[in-house]
Amino acid sequence: MLLKDKVVIVTGGSRGIGRAIAVACAREGADVAINYWGDNDASYGRRSAVEEVLAEIAALGRRGLAVEGNVAARETGAELVRRTVEAFGRVDVLASNAGICPFHAFLDMPAEVLETTVAVNLNGAFFVTQAA
């Protein structure tokens, strides 16, 4: 077990690559805190994506925590780390996975799309890493 008794934070951890990272970390022995944000939490059947990934983590015998927040917001990183430390005592690993990829032609991309993409993909990674 590569992560036995480690504590891992995964941003964007409710679905896609982030979900796979969170479950793989639990499989390798880690307790896992995931970050997700509102509408990005797609439903799978009766359970939400967040409930599903937390159930998978628990089924592997590990503890899970879900913290909602937009990583582009400066305070989200600090809140995510604070709640993880509160629940698990520390943070050993950060998987800064949250990101967006709006498909748009570069030359006619609205400035708002660029600003939102930079806020999530660059600033979000910075804010969470700095808090950890």
PDB file of C-alpha atoms in Angstrom:
ATOM      1  CA  MET A   1       0.000   0.000   0.000  1.00  0.00           C
ATOM      2  CA  LEU A   2       1.743   3.111  -1.256  1.00  0.00           C
ATOM      3  CA  LEU A   3      -0.333   5.584   0.783  1.00  0.00           C
ATOM      4  CA  LYS A   4      -0.990   3.619   3.965  1.00  0.00           C
ATOM      5  CA  ASP A   5      -2.453   5.974   6.578  1.00  0.00           C
ATOM      6  CA  LYS A   6      -1.695   9.103   4.529  1.00  0.00           C
ATOM      7  CA  VAL A   7      -4.181  11.953   4.085  1.00  0.00           C
ATOM      8  CA  VAL A   8      -4.858  13.088   0.532  1.00  0.00           C
ATOM      9  CA  ILE A   9      -6.796  16.077  -0.820  1.00  0.00           C
ATOM     10  CA  VAL A  10      -8.148  15.824  -4.373  1.00  0.00           C
ATOM     11  CA  THR A  11      -9.649  18.938  -5.950  1.00  0.00           C
ATOM     12  CA  GLY A  12     -12.299  18.202  -8.541  1.00  0.00           C
ATOM     13  CA  GLY A  13     -12.670  14.820  -6.845  1.00  0.00           C
ATOM     14  CA  SER A  14     -16.339  14.008  -7.427  1.00  0.00           C
ATOM     15  CA  ARG A  15     -16.079  12.802 -11.013  1.00  0.00           C
ATOM     16  CA  GLY A  16     -13.798  12.024 -13.910  1.00  0.00           C
ATOM     17  CA  ILE A  17     -10.048  11.938 -13.345  1.00  0.00           C
ATOM     18  CA  GLY A  18     -10.404  13.406  -9.836  1.00  0.00           C
ATOM     19  CA  ARG A  19     -12.781  10.639  -8.795  1.00  0.00           C
ATOM     20  CA  ALA A  20     -10.355   8.037 -10.144  1.00  0.00           C
ATOM     21  CA  ILE A  21      -7.493   9.659  -8.216  1.00  0.00           C
ATOM     22  CA  ALA A  22      -9.550   9.727  -4.993  1.00  0.00           C
ATOM     23  CA  VAL A  23     -10.573   6.070  -5.252  1.00  0.00           C
ATOM     24  CA  ALA A  24      -7.051   4.957  -6.224  1.00  0.00           C
ATOM     25  CA  CYS A  25      -5.628   6.796  -3.204  1.00  0.00           C
ATOM     26  CA  ALA A  26      -8.145   5.093  -0.908  1.00  0.00           C
ATOM     27  CA  ARG A  27      -7.286   1.732  -2.502  1.00  0.00           C
ATOM     28  CA  GLU A  28      -3.641   2.458  -1.638  1.00  0.00           C
ATOM     29  CA  GLY A  29      -4.531   3.116   2.022  1.00  0.00           C
ATOM     30  CA  ALA A  30      -5.220   6.858   2.224  1.00  0.00           C
ATOM     31  CA  ASP A  31      -8.020   8.803   3.841  1.00  0.00           C
ATOM     32  CA  VAL A  32      -9.297  11.197   1.193  1.00  0.00           C
ATOM     33  CA  ALA A  33     -10.838  14.668   1.203  1.00  0.00           C
ATOM     34  CA  ILE A  34     -12.428  15.666  -2.076  1.00  0.00           C
ATOM     35  CA  ASN A  35     -13.365  19.108  -3.266  1.00  0.00           C
ATOM     36  CA  TYR A  36     -16.278  19.617  -5.641  1.00  0.00           C
ATOM     37  CA  TRP A  37     -18.342  22.529  -6.832  1.00  0.00           C
ATOM     38  CA  GLY A  38     -22.119  22.772  -7.244  1.00  0.00           C
ATOM     39  CA  ASP A  39     -23.352  21.940 -10.728  1.00  0.00           C
ATOM     40  CA  ASN A  40     -20.185  19.973 -11.464  1.00  0.00           C
ATOM     41  CA  ASP A  41     -21.518  17.338  -9.050  1.00  0.00           C
ATOM     42  CA  ALA A  42     -23.453  15.318 -11.634  1.00  0.00           C
ATOM     43  CA  SER A  43     -25.823  12.634 -10.367  1.00  0.00           C
ATOM     44  CA  TYR A  44     -25.312   8.932 -10.943  1.00  0.00           C
ATOM     45  CA  GLY A  45     -28.592   7.117 -10.396  1.00  0.00           C
ATOM     46  CA  ARG A  46     -30.049   7.779  -6.946  1.00  0.00           C
ATOM     47  CA  ARG A  47     -26.862   9.114  -5.389  1.00  0.00           C
ATOM     48  CA  SER A  48     -24.963  12.248  -6.260  1.00  0.00           C
ATOM     49  CA  ALA A  49     -21.450  11.943  -7.629  1.00  0.00           C
ATOM     50  CA  VAL A  50     -20.128  13.061  -4.231  1.00  0.00           C
ATOM     51  CA  GLU A  51     -22.123  10.416  -2.366  1.00  0.00           C
ATOM     52  CA  GLU A  52     -20.920   7.763  -4.821  1.00  0.00           C
ATOM     53  CA  VAL A  53     -17.224   8.539  -4.453  1.00  0.00           C
ATOM     54  CA  LEU A  54     -17.520   8.766  -0.655  1.00  0.00           C
ATOM     55  CA  ALA A  55     -19.260   5.361  -0.656  1.00  0.00           C
ATOM     56  CA  GLU A  56     -16.437   3.895  -2.772  1.00  0.00           C
ATOM     57  CA  ILE A  57     -13.833   5.293  -0.371  1.00  0.00           C
ATOM     58  CA  ALA A  58     -15.724   3.868   2.620  1.00  0.00           C
ATOM     59  CA  ALA A  59     -16.085   0.473   0.890  1.00  0.00           C
ATOM     60  CA  LEU A  60     -12.297   0.371   0.708  1.00  0.00           C
ATOM     61  CA  GLY A  61     -12.135   0.820   4.487  1.00  0.00           C
ATOM     62  CA  ARG A  62     -10.932   4.420   4.369  1.00  0.00           C
ATOM     63  CA  ARG A  63     -12.424   7.703   5.587  1.00  0.00           C
ATOM     64  CA  GLY A  64     -13.711  10.284   3.140  1.00  0.00           C
ATOM     65  CA  LEU A  65     -14.662  13.937   3.389  1.00  0.00           C
ATOM     66  CA  ALA A  66     -16.348  16.174   0.816  1.00  0.00           C
ATOM     67  CA  VAL A  67     -15.904  19.946   0.853  1.00  0.00           C
ATOM     68  CA  GLU A  68     -17.818  22.071  -1.626  1.00  0.00           C
ATOM     69  CA  GLY A  69     -16.244  25.199  -3.031  1.00  0.00           C
ATOM     70  CA  ASN A  70     -14.969  26.886  -6.158  1.00  0.00           C
ATOM     71  CA  VAL A  71     -11.165  26.577  -6.183  1.00  0.00           C
ATOM     72  CA  ALA A  72     -11.001  29.850  -8.122  1.00  0.00           C
ATOM     73  CA  ALA A  73     -12.144  31.582  -4.932  1.00  0.00           C
ATOM     74  CA  ARG A  74      -9.181  32.377  -2.695  1.00  0.00           C
ATOM     75  CA  GLU A  75     -10.921  31.232   0.496  1.00  0.00           C
ATOM     76  CA  THR A  76     -11.814  27.774  -0.838  1.00  0.00           C
ATOM     77  CA  GLY A  77      -8.258  26.422  -0.575  1.00  0.00           C
ATOM     78  CA  ALA A  78      -7.912  27.541   3.026  1.00  0.00           C
ATOM     79  CA  GLU A  79     -11.317  26.087   3.953  1.00  0.00           C
ATOM     80  CA  LEU A  80     -10.523  22.769   2.229  1.00  0.00           C
ATOM     81  CA  VAL A  81      -7.231  22.401   4.078  1.00  0.00           C
ATOM     82  CA  ARG A  82      -8.735  23.545   7.399  1.00  0.00           C
ATOM     83  CA  ARG A  83     -11.590  21.036   7.212  1.00  0.00           C
ATOM     84  CA  THR A  84      -9.265  18.227   6.125  1.00  0.00           C
ATOM     85  CA  VAL A  85      -6.912  18.852   9.046  1.00  0.00           C
ATOM     86  CA  GLU A  86      -9.913  19.109  11.375  1.00  0.00           C
ATOM     87  CA  ALA A  87     -11.202  15.720  10.175  1.00  0.00           C
ATOM     88  CA  PHE A  88      -7.952  13.785   9.656  1.00  0.00           C
ATOM     89  CA  GLY A  89      -5.255  15.658  11.600  1.00  0.00           C
ATOM     90  CA  ARG A  90      -2.995  16.655   8.695  1.00  0.00           C
ATOM     91  CA  VAL A  91      -2.470  16.741   4.915  1.00  0.00           C
ATOM     92  CA  ASP A  92       0.217  14.567   3.324  1.00  0.00           C
ATOM     93  CA  VAL A  93      -0.631  14.791  -0.378  1.00  0.00           C
ATOM     94  CA  LEU A  94      -2.432  17.306  -2.582  1.00  0.00           C
ATOM     95  CA  ALA A  95      -3.732  16.299  -6.010  1.00  0.00           C
ATOM     96  CA  SER A  96      -4.644  19.656  -7.543  1.00  0.00           C
ATOM     97  CA  ASN A  97      -6.877  18.228 -10.231  1.00  0.00           C
ATOM     98  CA  ALA A  98      -9.770  20.693 -10.603  1.00  0.00           C
ATOM     99  CA  GLY A  99      -9.857  22.298 -14.001  1.00  0.00           C
ATOM    100  CA  ILE A 100     -12.084  23.386 -16.835  1.00  0.00           C
ATOM    101  CA  CYS A 101     -11.575  23.204 -20.570  1.00  0.00           C
ATOM    102  CA  PRO A 102     -14.080  25.313 -22.472  1.00  0.00           C
ATOM    103  CA  PHE A 103     -13.699  24.578 -26.157  1.00  0.00           C
ATOM    104  CA  HIS A 104     -13.532  27.829 -28.025  1.00  0.00           C
ATOM    105  CA  ALA A 105     -11.615  29.238 -30.962  1.00  0.00           C
ATOM    106  CA  PHE A 106      -8.759  31.281 -29.540  1.00  0.00           C
ATOM    107  CA  LEU A 107      -9.190  34.352 -31.733  1.00  0.00           C
ATOM    108  CA  ASP A 108     -12.855  34.851 -30.897  1.00  0.00           C
ATOM    109  CA  MET A 109     -12.847  33.605 -27.300  1.00  0.00           C
ATOM    110  CA  PRO A 110     -14.730  36.011 -25.037  1.00  0.00           C
ATOM    111  CA  ALA A 111     -12.504  37.551 -22.374  1.00  0.00           C
ATOM    112  CA  GLU A 112     -14.819  36.178 -19.659  1.00  0.00           C
ATOM    113  CA  VAL A 113     -14.155  32.611 -20.814  1.00  0.00           C
ATOM    114  CA  LEU A 114     -10.400  33.153 -20.655  1.00  0.00           C
ATOM    115  CA  GLU A 115     -10.647  34.805 -17.228  1.00  0.00           C
ATOM    116  CA  THR A 116     -12.760  31.976 -15.803  1.00  0.00           C
ATOM    117  CA  THR A 117     -10.421  29.328 -17.211  1.00  0.00           C
ATOM    118  CA  VAL A 118      -7.341  31.027 -15.757  1.00  0.00           C
ATOM    119  CA  ALA A 119      -9.122  31.541 -12.427  1.00  0.00           C
ATOM    120  CA  VAL A 120      -9.945  27.844 -12.056  1.00  0.00           C
ATOM    121  CA  ASN A 121      -6.958  26.172 -13.715  1.00  0.00           C
ATOM    122  CA  LEU A 122      -4.139  28.454 -12.618  1.00  0.00           C
ATOM    123  CA  ASN A 123      -5.301  30.554  -9.687  1.00  0.00           C
ATOM    124  CA  GLY A 124      -7.223  27.633  -8.173  1.00  0.00           C
ATOM    125  CA  ALA A 125      -4.147  25.403  -8.181  1.00  0.00           C
ATOM    126  CA  PHE A 126      -2.125  28.243  -6.648  1.00  0.00           C
ATOM    127  CA  PHE A 127      -4.626  29.012  -3.877  1.00  0.00           C
ATOM    128  CA  VAL A 128      -5.056  25.367  -2.803  1.00  0.00           C
ATOM    129  CA  THR A 129      -1.332  24.617  -2.956  1.00  0.00           C
ATOM    130  CA  GLN A 130      -0.495  27.716  -0.956  1.00  0.00           C
ATOM    131  CA  ALA A 131      -3.033  26.746   1.719  1.00  0.00           C
ATOM    132  CA  ALA A 132      -1.716  23.194   1.955  1.00  0.00           C
TER     133      ALA A 132
END
